Short mmCIF file of C-alpha atoms and ligand atoms in Angstrom, two decimals:
data_model
loop_
_atom_site.label_atom_id
_atom_site.label_comp_id
_atom_site.label_asym_id
_atom_site.label_seq_id
_atom_site.Cartn_x
_atom_site.Cartn_y
_atom_site.Cartn_z
CA UNK N 1 -33.12 -50.47 -7.59
CA UNK N 2 -29.55 -51.66 -7.75
CA UNK N 3 -26.71 -49.48 -6.51
CA UNK N 4 -25.56 -48.32 -9.98
CA UNK N 5 -29.00 -47.16 -11.11
CA UNK N 6 -29.52 -45.45 -7.78
CA UNK N 7 -26.30 -43.47 -8.08
CA UNK N 8 -27.12 -42.40 -11.71
CA UNK N 9 -30.57 -41.27 -10.59
CA UNK N 10 -29.13 -39.28 -7.71
CA UNK N 11 -26.47 -37.68 -9.90
CA UNK N 12 -29.01 -36.52 -12.49
CA UNK N 13 -31.28 -35.17 -9.75
CA UNK N 14 -28.36 -33.09 -8.51
CA UNK N 15 -27.55 -31.76 -11.98
CA UNK N 16 -30.95 -30.32 -12.69
CA UNK N 17 -31.19 -27.87 -9.80
CA UNK N 18 -27.53 -26.90 -10.12
CA UNK N 19 -28.01 -25.91 -13.79
CA UNK N 20 -31.25 -24.09 -12.93
CA UNK N 21 -29.65 -22.10 -10.13
CA UNK N 22 -26.64 -21.20 -12.27
CA UNK N 23 -28.88 -19.61 -14.89
CA UNK N 24 -30.96 -17.65 -12.41
CA UNK N 25 -27.97 -16.17 -10.66
CA UNK N 26 -26.91 -14.15 -13.72
CA UNK N 27 -29.15 -11.10 -13.94
CA UNK N 28 -28.81 -9.15 -17.18
CA UNK N 29 -28.85 -5.42 -17.78
CA UNK N 30 -32.56 -5.34 -18.39
CA UNK N 31 -33.27 -7.19 -15.13
CA UNK N 32 -31.33 -4.70 -13.03
CA UNK N 33 -30.90 -1.40 -14.91
CA UNK N 34 -34.41 -1.85 -16.27
CA UNK N 35 -35.73 -0.87 -12.84
CA UNK N 36 -34.23 2.60 -13.31
CA UNK N 37 -34.76 3.38 -17.00
CA UNK N 38 -35.23 1.67 -20.34
CA UNK N 39 -32.07 0.00 -21.54
CA UNK N 40 -32.01 -0.46 -25.28
CA UNK N 41 -30.09 -1.28 -28.43
CA UNK N 42 -30.28 0.05 -31.97
CA UNK N 43 -31.12 -2.91 -34.19
CA UNK N 44 -30.46 -3.42 -37.88
CA UNK N 45 -32.64 -5.31 -40.34
CA UNK N 46 -30.66 -8.56 -40.08
CA UNK N 47 -31.48 -8.71 -36.40
CA UNK N 48 -35.20 -8.07 -36.67
CA UNK N 49 -35.61 -10.59 -39.52
CA UNK N 50 -33.60 -13.13 -37.47
CA UNK N 51 -31.04 -13.44 -40.25
CA UNK N 52 -28.55 -12.61 -37.50
CA UNK N 53 -30.12 -14.97 -34.99
CA UNK N 54 -27.35 -14.56 -32.43
CA UNK N 55 -27.82 -10.81 -32.38
CA UNK N 56 -31.58 -11.29 -31.96
CA UNK N 57 -30.97 -13.59 -28.96
CA UNK N 58 -28.55 -11.18 -27.32
CA UNK N 59 -31.05 -8.33 -27.71
CA UNK N 60 -33.90 -10.31 -26.19
CA UNK N 61 -31.78 -11.38 -23.24
CA UNK N 62 -30.09 -8.10 -22.34
CA UNK N 63 -32.31 -5.23 -23.40
CA UNK N 64 -35.90 -4.11 -22.92
CA UNK N 65 -36.09 -1.54 -25.73
CA UNK N 66 -35.08 -1.16 -29.37
CA UNK N 67 -34.77 1.56 -31.96
CA UNK N 68 -34.31 1.04 -35.70
CA UNK N 69 -30.74 1.90 -36.66
CA UNK N 70 -31.68 2.86 -40.23
CA UNK N 71 -34.93 1.48 -41.62
CA UNK N 72 -37.26 4.22 -40.37
CA UNK N 73 -35.17 7.05 -41.81
CA UNK N 74 -36.76 9.08 -44.60
CA UNK N 75 -34.63 7.76 -47.43
CA UNK N 76 -35.49 4.14 -46.52
CA UNK N 77 -39.11 4.36 -45.55
CA UNK N 78 -40.26 6.99 -48.08
CA UNK N 79 -38.09 6.54 -51.19
CA UNK N 80 -40.42 8.42 -53.56
CA UNK N 81 -43.03 11.06 -53.03
CA UNK N 82 -46.03 8.76 -52.81
CA UNK N 83 -44.20 5.50 -52.21
CA UNK N 84 -43.53 4.08 -48.77
CA UNK N 85 -41.50 0.98 -48.04
CA UNK N 86 -42.82 -0.37 -44.78
CA UNK N 87 -41.52 -3.91 -44.69
CA UNK N 88 -38.41 -3.48 -42.53
CA UNK N 89 -40.02 -0.93 -40.25
CA UNK N 90 -43.09 -3.16 -39.80
CA UNK N 91 -40.82 -6.06 -38.93
CA UNK N 92 -38.88 -3.95 -36.44
CA UNK N 93 -42.07 -3.05 -34.60
CA UNK N 94 -43.27 -6.67 -34.75
CA UNK N 95 -39.93 -7.94 -33.40
CA UNK N 96 -40.23 -5.47 -30.53
CA UNK N 97 -43.80 -6.40 -29.71
CA UNK N 98 -43.27 -10.14 -29.90
CA UNK N 99 -40.36 -9.90 -27.50
CA UNK N 100 -41.71 -7.38 -25.02
CA UNK N 101 -39.30 -4.64 -26.13
CA UNK N 102 -40.35 -0.98 -26.02
CA UNK N 103 -40.00 0.39 -29.54
CA UNK N 104 -38.63 3.88 -30.21
CA UNK N 105 -38.92 5.63 -33.58
CA UNK N 106 -35.88 7.23 -35.26
CA UNK N 107 -36.17 9.72 -36.96
CA UNK N 108 -38.73 11.94 -38.71
CA UNK N 109 -36.87 15.08 -39.76
CA UNK N 110 -33.16 14.85 -40.50
CA UNK N 111 -31.16 16.48 -43.27
CA UNK N 112 -29.02 13.37 -43.63
CA UNK N 113 -30.61 10.28 -45.15
CA UNK N 114 -33.61 12.43 -46.08
CA UNK N 115 -35.46 11.20 -49.15
CA UNK N 116 -33.71 12.60 -52.24
CA UNK N 117 -36.93 13.94 -53.75
CA UNK N 118 -37.99 15.82 -50.61
CA UNK N 119 -36.44 19.21 -51.38
CA UNK N 120 -36.69 19.47 -55.18
CA UNK N 121 -39.40 19.47 -57.84
CA UNK N 122 -39.46 17.34 -61.01
CA UNK N 123 -37.06 19.72 -62.76
CA UNK N 124 -34.65 19.53 -59.85
CA UNK N 125 -35.45 23.05 -58.63
CA UNK N 126 -35.69 23.74 -54.90
CA UNK N 127 -39.32 23.55 -53.78
CA UNK N 128 -41.19 26.43 -52.16
CA UNK N 129 -41.78 26.77 -48.44
CA UNK N 130 -45.42 25.69 -48.84
CA UNK N 131 -44.47 22.56 -50.76
CA UNK N 132 -41.85 21.49 -48.25
CA UNK N 133 -44.23 22.05 -45.32
CA UNK N 134 -46.81 19.95 -47.14
CA UNK N 135 -44.29 17.17 -47.84
CA UNK N 136 -43.05 17.21 -44.25
CA UNK N 137 -46.66 17.02 -43.07
CA UNK N 138 -47.43 14.00 -45.21
CA UNK N 139 -44.22 12.21 -44.29
CA UNK N 140 -44.72 12.65 -40.55
CA UNK N 141 -48.44 11.93 -40.66
CA UNK N 142 -48.03 8.70 -42.62
CA UNK N 143 -45.07 7.33 -40.68
CA UNK N 144 -46.24 8.22 -37.17
CA UNK N 145 -49.84 7.33 -38.03
CA UNK N 146 -48.93 3.85 -39.26
CA UNK N 147 -47.47 2.88 -35.88
CA UNK N 148 -49.92 4.81 -33.72
CA UNK N 149 -50.10 3.30 -30.26
CA UNK N 150 -47.20 0.91 -30.96
CA UNK N 151 -44.17 3.22 -30.80
CA UNK N 152 -43.50 4.82 -27.42
CA UNK N 153 -41.84 7.94 -28.78
CA UNK N 154 -40.22 9.54 -31.81
CA UNK N 155 -37.03 11.43 -32.47
CA UNK N 156 -38.94 14.17 -34.25
CA UNK N 157 -35.93 16.26 -35.26
CA UNK N 158 -32.37 15.02 -35.39
CA UNK N 159 -29.12 17.04 -35.35
CA UNK N 160 -30.50 20.47 -36.21
CA UNK N 161 -27.87 22.58 -34.43
CA UNK N 162 -24.20 23.22 -35.05
CA UNK N 163 -21.83 22.67 -32.16
CA UNK N 164 -21.62 26.44 -31.60
CA UNK N 165 -25.37 26.55 -30.99
CA UNK N 166 -26.34 28.19 -34.28
CA UNK N 167 -29.01 26.63 -36.45
CA UNK N 168 -27.65 24.08 -38.87
CA UNK N 169 -28.33 25.30 -42.40
CA UNK N 170 -30.33 22.25 -43.44
CA UNK N 171 -32.74 22.35 -46.39
CA UNK N 172 -35.59 22.38 -43.85
CA UNK N 173 -34.10 25.46 -42.18
CA UNK N 174 -33.23 27.22 -45.41
CA UNK N 175 -36.56 26.61 -47.10
CA UNK N 176 -39.00 26.83 -44.19
CA UNK N 177 -37.06 28.82 -41.58
CA UNK N 178 -36.89 28.04 -37.83
CA UNK N 179 -40.64 27.53 -37.78
CA UNK N 180 -40.06 24.00 -39.07
CA UNK N 181 -39.29 22.84 -35.52
CA UNK N 182 -42.70 23.80 -34.23
CA UNK N 183 -44.47 22.45 -37.32
CA UNK N 184 -42.75 19.07 -37.14
CA UNK N 185 -43.60 18.60 -33.47
CA UNK N 186 -47.21 19.62 -34.09
CA UNK N 187 -47.61 17.27 -37.06
CA UNK N 188 -46.17 14.37 -35.04
CA UNK N 189 -48.44 15.07 -32.09
CA UNK N 190 -51.52 15.20 -34.28
CA UNK N 191 -50.62 11.85 -35.86
CA UNK N 192 -50.30 10.06 -32.51
CA UNK N 193 -51.35 12.18 -29.53
CA UNK N 194 -50.11 9.54 -27.06
CA UNK N 195 -46.61 9.20 -28.52
CA UNK N 196 -43.75 10.90 -26.72
CA UNK N 197 -41.76 13.37 -28.80
CA UNK N 198 -38.02 14.01 -28.62
CA UNK N 199 -35.28 16.25 -29.96
CA UNK N 200 -32.03 14.30 -30.54
CA UNK N 201 -28.44 15.51 -31.14
CA UNK N 202 -24.75 14.67 -30.67
CA UNK N 203 -22.07 16.61 -28.77
CA UNK N 204 -24.78 17.70 -26.38
CA UNK N 205 -22.32 18.43 -23.61
CA UNK N 206 -20.89 21.42 -25.52
CA UNK N 207 -22.17 24.42 -23.55
CA UNK N 208 -23.32 26.36 -26.64
CA UNK N 209 -25.23 23.43 -28.04
CA UNK N 210 -26.72 22.64 -24.64
CA UNK N 211 -27.96 26.22 -24.36
CA UNK N 212 -29.43 26.17 -27.89
CA UNK N 213 -31.34 22.96 -27.18
CA UNK N 214 -32.60 24.26 -23.82
CA UNK N 215 -33.82 27.35 -25.68
CA UNK N 216 -35.52 25.11 -28.24
CA UNK N 217 -37.33 23.24 -25.46
CA UNK N 218 -38.54 26.53 -23.97
CA UNK N 219 -39.66 27.84 -27.37
CA UNK N 220 -41.51 24.66 -28.25
CA UNK N 221 -43.27 24.64 -24.90
CA UNK N 222 -44.15 28.34 -25.25
CA UNK N 223 -45.74 27.54 -28.60
CA UNK N 224 -47.83 24.78 -27.03
CA UNK N 225 -45.86 21.86 -28.50
CA UNK N 226 -45.40 18.55 -26.76
CA UNK N 227 -41.78 17.64 -26.06
CA UNK N 228 -41.07 14.89 -23.55
CA UNK N 229 -37.34 14.35 -23.69
CA UNK N 230 -34.06 15.35 -25.27
CA UNK N 231 -31.68 12.73 -26.59
CA UNK N 232 -28.00 13.21 -25.82
CA UNK N 233 -26.66 10.78 -28.42
CA UNK N 234 -23.42 10.08 -26.54
CA UNK N 235 -21.07 8.88 -29.26
CA UNK N 236 -18.31 9.12 -26.69
CA UNK N 237 -14.56 8.70 -26.73
CA UNK N 238 -11.97 8.05 -24.05
CA UNK N 239 -11.19 11.75 -23.72
CA UNK N 240 -14.49 13.33 -24.72
CA UNK N 241 -16.88 14.55 -23.58
CA UNK N 242 -15.71 16.20 -20.39
CA UNK N 243 -17.75 14.52 -17.66
CA UNK N 244 -18.58 17.74 -15.84
CA UNK N 245 -19.94 19.24 -19.06
CA UNK N 246 -21.89 16.04 -19.63
CA UNK N 247 -23.46 16.24 -16.17
CA UNK N 248 -24.18 19.93 -16.63
CA UNK N 249 -26.20 19.12 -19.74
CA UNK N 250 -28.26 16.54 -17.86
CA UNK N 251 -28.95 19.08 -15.12
CA UNK N 252 -29.80 21.87 -17.55
CA UNK N 253 -32.22 19.72 -19.54
CA UNK N 254 -33.90 18.35 -16.44
CA UNK N 255 -34.38 21.94 -15.28
CA UNK N 256 -36.27 22.66 -18.49
CA UNK N 257 -38.77 20.00 -17.46
CA UNK N 258 -37.88 17.31 -19.99
CA UNK N 259 -36.50 13.83 -19.46
CA UNK N 260 -33.00 13.03 -20.64
CA UNK N 261 -32.20 10.07 -22.86
CA UNK N 262 -28.83 8.67 -23.91
CA UNK N 263 -29.96 7.57 -27.30
CA UNK N 264 -26.86 6.37 -29.17
CA UNK N 265 -24.30 5.39 -26.57
CA UNK N 266 -20.98 3.94 -27.73
CA UNK N 267 -17.29 4.44 -26.98
CA UNK N 268 -14.84 5.01 -29.82
CA UNK N 269 -11.61 3.17 -28.93
CA UNK N 270 -9.62 4.21 -32.01
CA UNK N 271 -7.53 7.30 -32.66
CA UNK N 272 -9.42 10.09 -34.36
CA UNK N 273 -8.03 12.28 -37.10
CA UNK N 274 -7.70 15.88 -35.91
CA UNK N 275 -10.92 17.80 -35.30
CA UNK N 276 -13.12 14.73 -35.48
CA UNK N 277 -15.61 13.91 -32.80
CA UNK N 278 -19.33 13.96 -32.22
CA UNK N 279 -21.03 11.98 -34.97
CA UNK N 280 -20.90 14.15 -38.06
CA UNK N 281 -21.58 11.51 -40.65
CA UNK N 282 -20.20 13.57 -43.53
CA UNK N 283 -16.69 13.47 -41.99
CA UNK N 284 -14.40 11.05 -43.72
CA UNK N 285 -10.70 10.20 -43.75
CA UNK N 286 -8.69 7.63 -45.66
CA UNK N 287 -7.56 4.35 -44.15
CA UNK N 288 -4.11 4.28 -42.55
CA UNK N 289 -2.71 1.31 -40.68
CA UNK N 290 -1.53 3.38 -37.75
CA UNK N 291 -5.10 4.56 -37.17
CA UNK N 292 -6.26 0.96 -36.77
CA UNK N 293 -4.11 -0.31 -33.89
CA UNK N 294 -6.29 -3.05 -32.38
CA UNK N 295 -6.95 -5.37 -35.32
CA UNK N 296 -6.27 -8.39 -33.11
CA UNK N 297 -7.88 -7.08 -29.95
CA UNK N 298 -7.51 -4.31 -27.39
CA UNK N 299 -4.33 -4.15 -25.35
CA UNK N 300 -4.66 -4.71 -21.60
CA UNK N 301 -4.31 -1.01 -21.02
CA UNK N 302 -6.92 -0.08 -23.62
CA UNK N 303 -9.28 -2.67 -22.14
CA UNK N 304 -8.82 -1.12 -18.72
CA UNK N 305 -9.56 2.33 -20.11
CA UNK N 306 -12.67 0.99 -21.85
CA UNK N 307 -13.98 -0.51 -18.60
CA UNK N 308 -13.28 2.58 -16.54
CA UNK N 309 -14.84 4.94 -19.04
CA UNK N 310 -18.04 2.91 -19.41
CA UNK N 311 -18.33 2.68 -15.63
CA UNK N 312 -17.88 6.44 -15.34
CA UNK N 313 -20.82 7.00 -17.69
CA UNK N 314 -23.06 4.49 -15.95
CA UNK N 315 -22.22 6.03 -12.56
CA UNK N 316 -23.57 9.28 -13.94
CA UNK N 317 -26.70 7.52 -15.23
CA UNK N 318 -27.27 6.09 -11.76
CA UNK N 319 -26.74 9.47 -10.12
CA UNK N 320 -29.33 11.16 -12.36
CA UNK N 321 -31.61 8.13 -12.79
CA UNK N 322 -34.71 10.07 -11.79
CA UNK N 323 -34.20 12.42 -14.76
CA UNK N 324 -33.32 9.67 -17.24
CA UNK N 325 -35.87 7.82 -19.29
CA UNK N 326 -33.68 5.61 -21.47
CA UNK N 327 -30.13 4.53 -22.25
CA UNK N 328 -29.73 2.99 -25.70
CA UNK N 329 -26.52 1.47 -27.06
CA UNK N 330 -25.99 2.34 -30.74
CA UNK N 331 -25.84 -1.16 -32.17
CA UNK N 332 -25.88 -4.68 -30.81
CA UNK N 333 -22.36 -6.09 -31.19
CA UNK N 334 -18.93 -4.70 -32.09
CA UNK N 335 -18.91 -6.52 -35.42
CA UNK N 336 -21.79 -4.52 -36.87
CA UNK N 337 -21.18 -1.18 -35.15
CA UNK N 338 -21.06 1.91 -37.37
CA UNK N 339 -17.82 2.84 -35.56
CA UNK N 340 -15.89 0.34 -37.70
CA UNK N 341 -16.51 2.62 -40.69
CA UNK N 342 -16.57 6.14 -39.29
CA UNK N 343 -14.77 8.39 -39.85
CA UNK N 344 -12.31 5.94 -41.44
CA UNK N 345 -13.72 2.90 -43.24
CA UNK N 346 -12.68 -0.69 -42.55
CA UNK N 347 -11.24 -0.39 -39.04
CA UNK N 348 -11.75 -2.72 -36.06
CA UNK N 349 -13.44 -0.86 -33.24
CA UNK N 350 -14.72 -2.00 -29.84
CA UNK N 351 -17.33 0.55 -28.83
CA UNK N 352 -20.23 -1.57 -27.58
CA UNK N 353 -21.02 -3.79 -24.61
CA UNK N 354 -21.36 -6.99 -26.66
CA UNK N 355 -18.28 -8.29 -28.50
CA UNK N 356 -17.88 -9.72 -32.01
CA UNK N 357 -18.72 -13.21 -30.77
CA UNK N 358 -21.96 -11.98 -29.24
CA UNK N 359 -20.54 -12.31 -25.73
CA UNK N 360 -21.50 -9.77 -23.11
CA UNK N 361 -18.29 -7.98 -22.11
CA UNK N 362 -16.94 -8.39 -18.56
CA UNK N 363 -17.56 -4.72 -17.67
CA UNK N 364 -21.31 -5.36 -17.85
CA UNK N 365 -21.11 -7.31 -14.58
CA UNK N 366 -19.64 -4.25 -12.90
CA UNK N 367 -22.22 -1.98 -14.50
CA UNK N 368 -24.95 -4.25 -13.15
CA UNK N 369 -23.34 -4.21 -9.68
CA UNK N 370 -23.56 -0.40 -9.66
CA UNK N 371 -27.34 -0.66 -9.88
CA UNK N 372 -27.99 -3.66 -7.61
O1 9MR C 401 -25.54 3.76 -37.50
C1 9MR C 401 -26.05 4.39 -38.65
C2 9MR C 401 -25.29 3.94 -39.88
O2 9MR C 401 -25.52 2.57 -40.12
C3 9MR C 401 -25.69 4.76 -41.09
O3 9MR C 401 -24.88 4.43 -42.20
C4 9MR C 401 -25.57 6.24 -40.77
C5 9MR C 401 -25.97 7.05 -41.97
O4 9MR C 401 -26.65 8.17 -41.72
O5 9MR C 401 -26.36 6.56 -39.65
C6 9MR C 401 -25.93 5.90 -38.49
O6 9MR C 401 -26.71 6.31 -37.38
C7 9MR C 401 -26.63 7.69 -37.03
C8 9MR C 401 -27.93 8.08 -36.39
O7 9MR C 401 -29.00 7.78 -37.25
C9 9MR C 401 -27.95 9.56 -36.03
N1 9MR C 401 -26.83 9.92 -35.21
C10 9MR C 401 -25.53 9.48 -35.67
C11 9MR C 401 -25.55 7.98 -35.96
C12 9MR C 401 -24.18 7.50 -36.34
O8 9MR C 401 -23.81 8.10 -37.55
#
């Protein structure tokens, strides 16, 4: 071998291990946080069908769990009384299974995005209690039954309390009465006895709401219902929720004997109109330039606040890891996050841990360090 060939051969030998080592030395969230709890993302249909291939890659690399952002909601999956549209939901479950991701189901009973036909008869008149119970039974039985053994757990009821702890006056509540909670959990359990069952809500750190949900857990248990965990959605902002209140909710729920999940974590970086917060989807305000200050990117100061706030939440998740079953980010990347359109449409928000170019944000390294 002459000298030139020898030096090329040596150089290429050196490159291979160097590249290999470089890849291995970058653990992702699922590698490290995954030892404590499930770490997930809400996925949309473009991701699971690989139409957004970059999003699909980012999910596979960084997370070990998924939940459908929209396609398992009543309106989508059950558009008419005896008509189900399974294709996107089937694909979501398939995407999860093919990539070793634990699949979570969202959501069975929710007043918002409920199928339009659910609460009225053919003449448009409100249905009777018996009819609605029957419809709820069929909906839950079909949807949960179809994915029996393939979905780890279901958000059985979503957002059923007001922030002051009173029952939200949903059609389910008005037509059936508070008994609908127990019925929904029983129907879901019968359809897949091995599936975990959850109650899920936003603004869960508000003391009145926390107390109402703890009471719900006690009532359900007293009635012999299965309930494994409560989801604190965690659509957070820079100045809400109060972290002590947040921790108090984790403690209170754990005391009731259920696991805690952070089911829809994100961090709203934009100014909110007065009295907005939580995730009340019906809230809406018109676009104003001054409410959209970071079109070209966060300022240094805002970036610093973003990092510190995310770290504060993950410190709490580490502290209470034994009580926590799952942390799920609500979306994959900033570009497709619902926060760009709520409560003001068309803004540029930065609430997630993956940016618009599908790059994992720098704070993730520090989050990972917390758990190493
Ligand atoms: O992120 C979802 C968005 O794409 C939908 O338009 C919206 C409509 O209901 O629902 C969003 O997800 C909500 C979730 O299902 C329940 N908690 C609040 C979430 C944000 O609104």
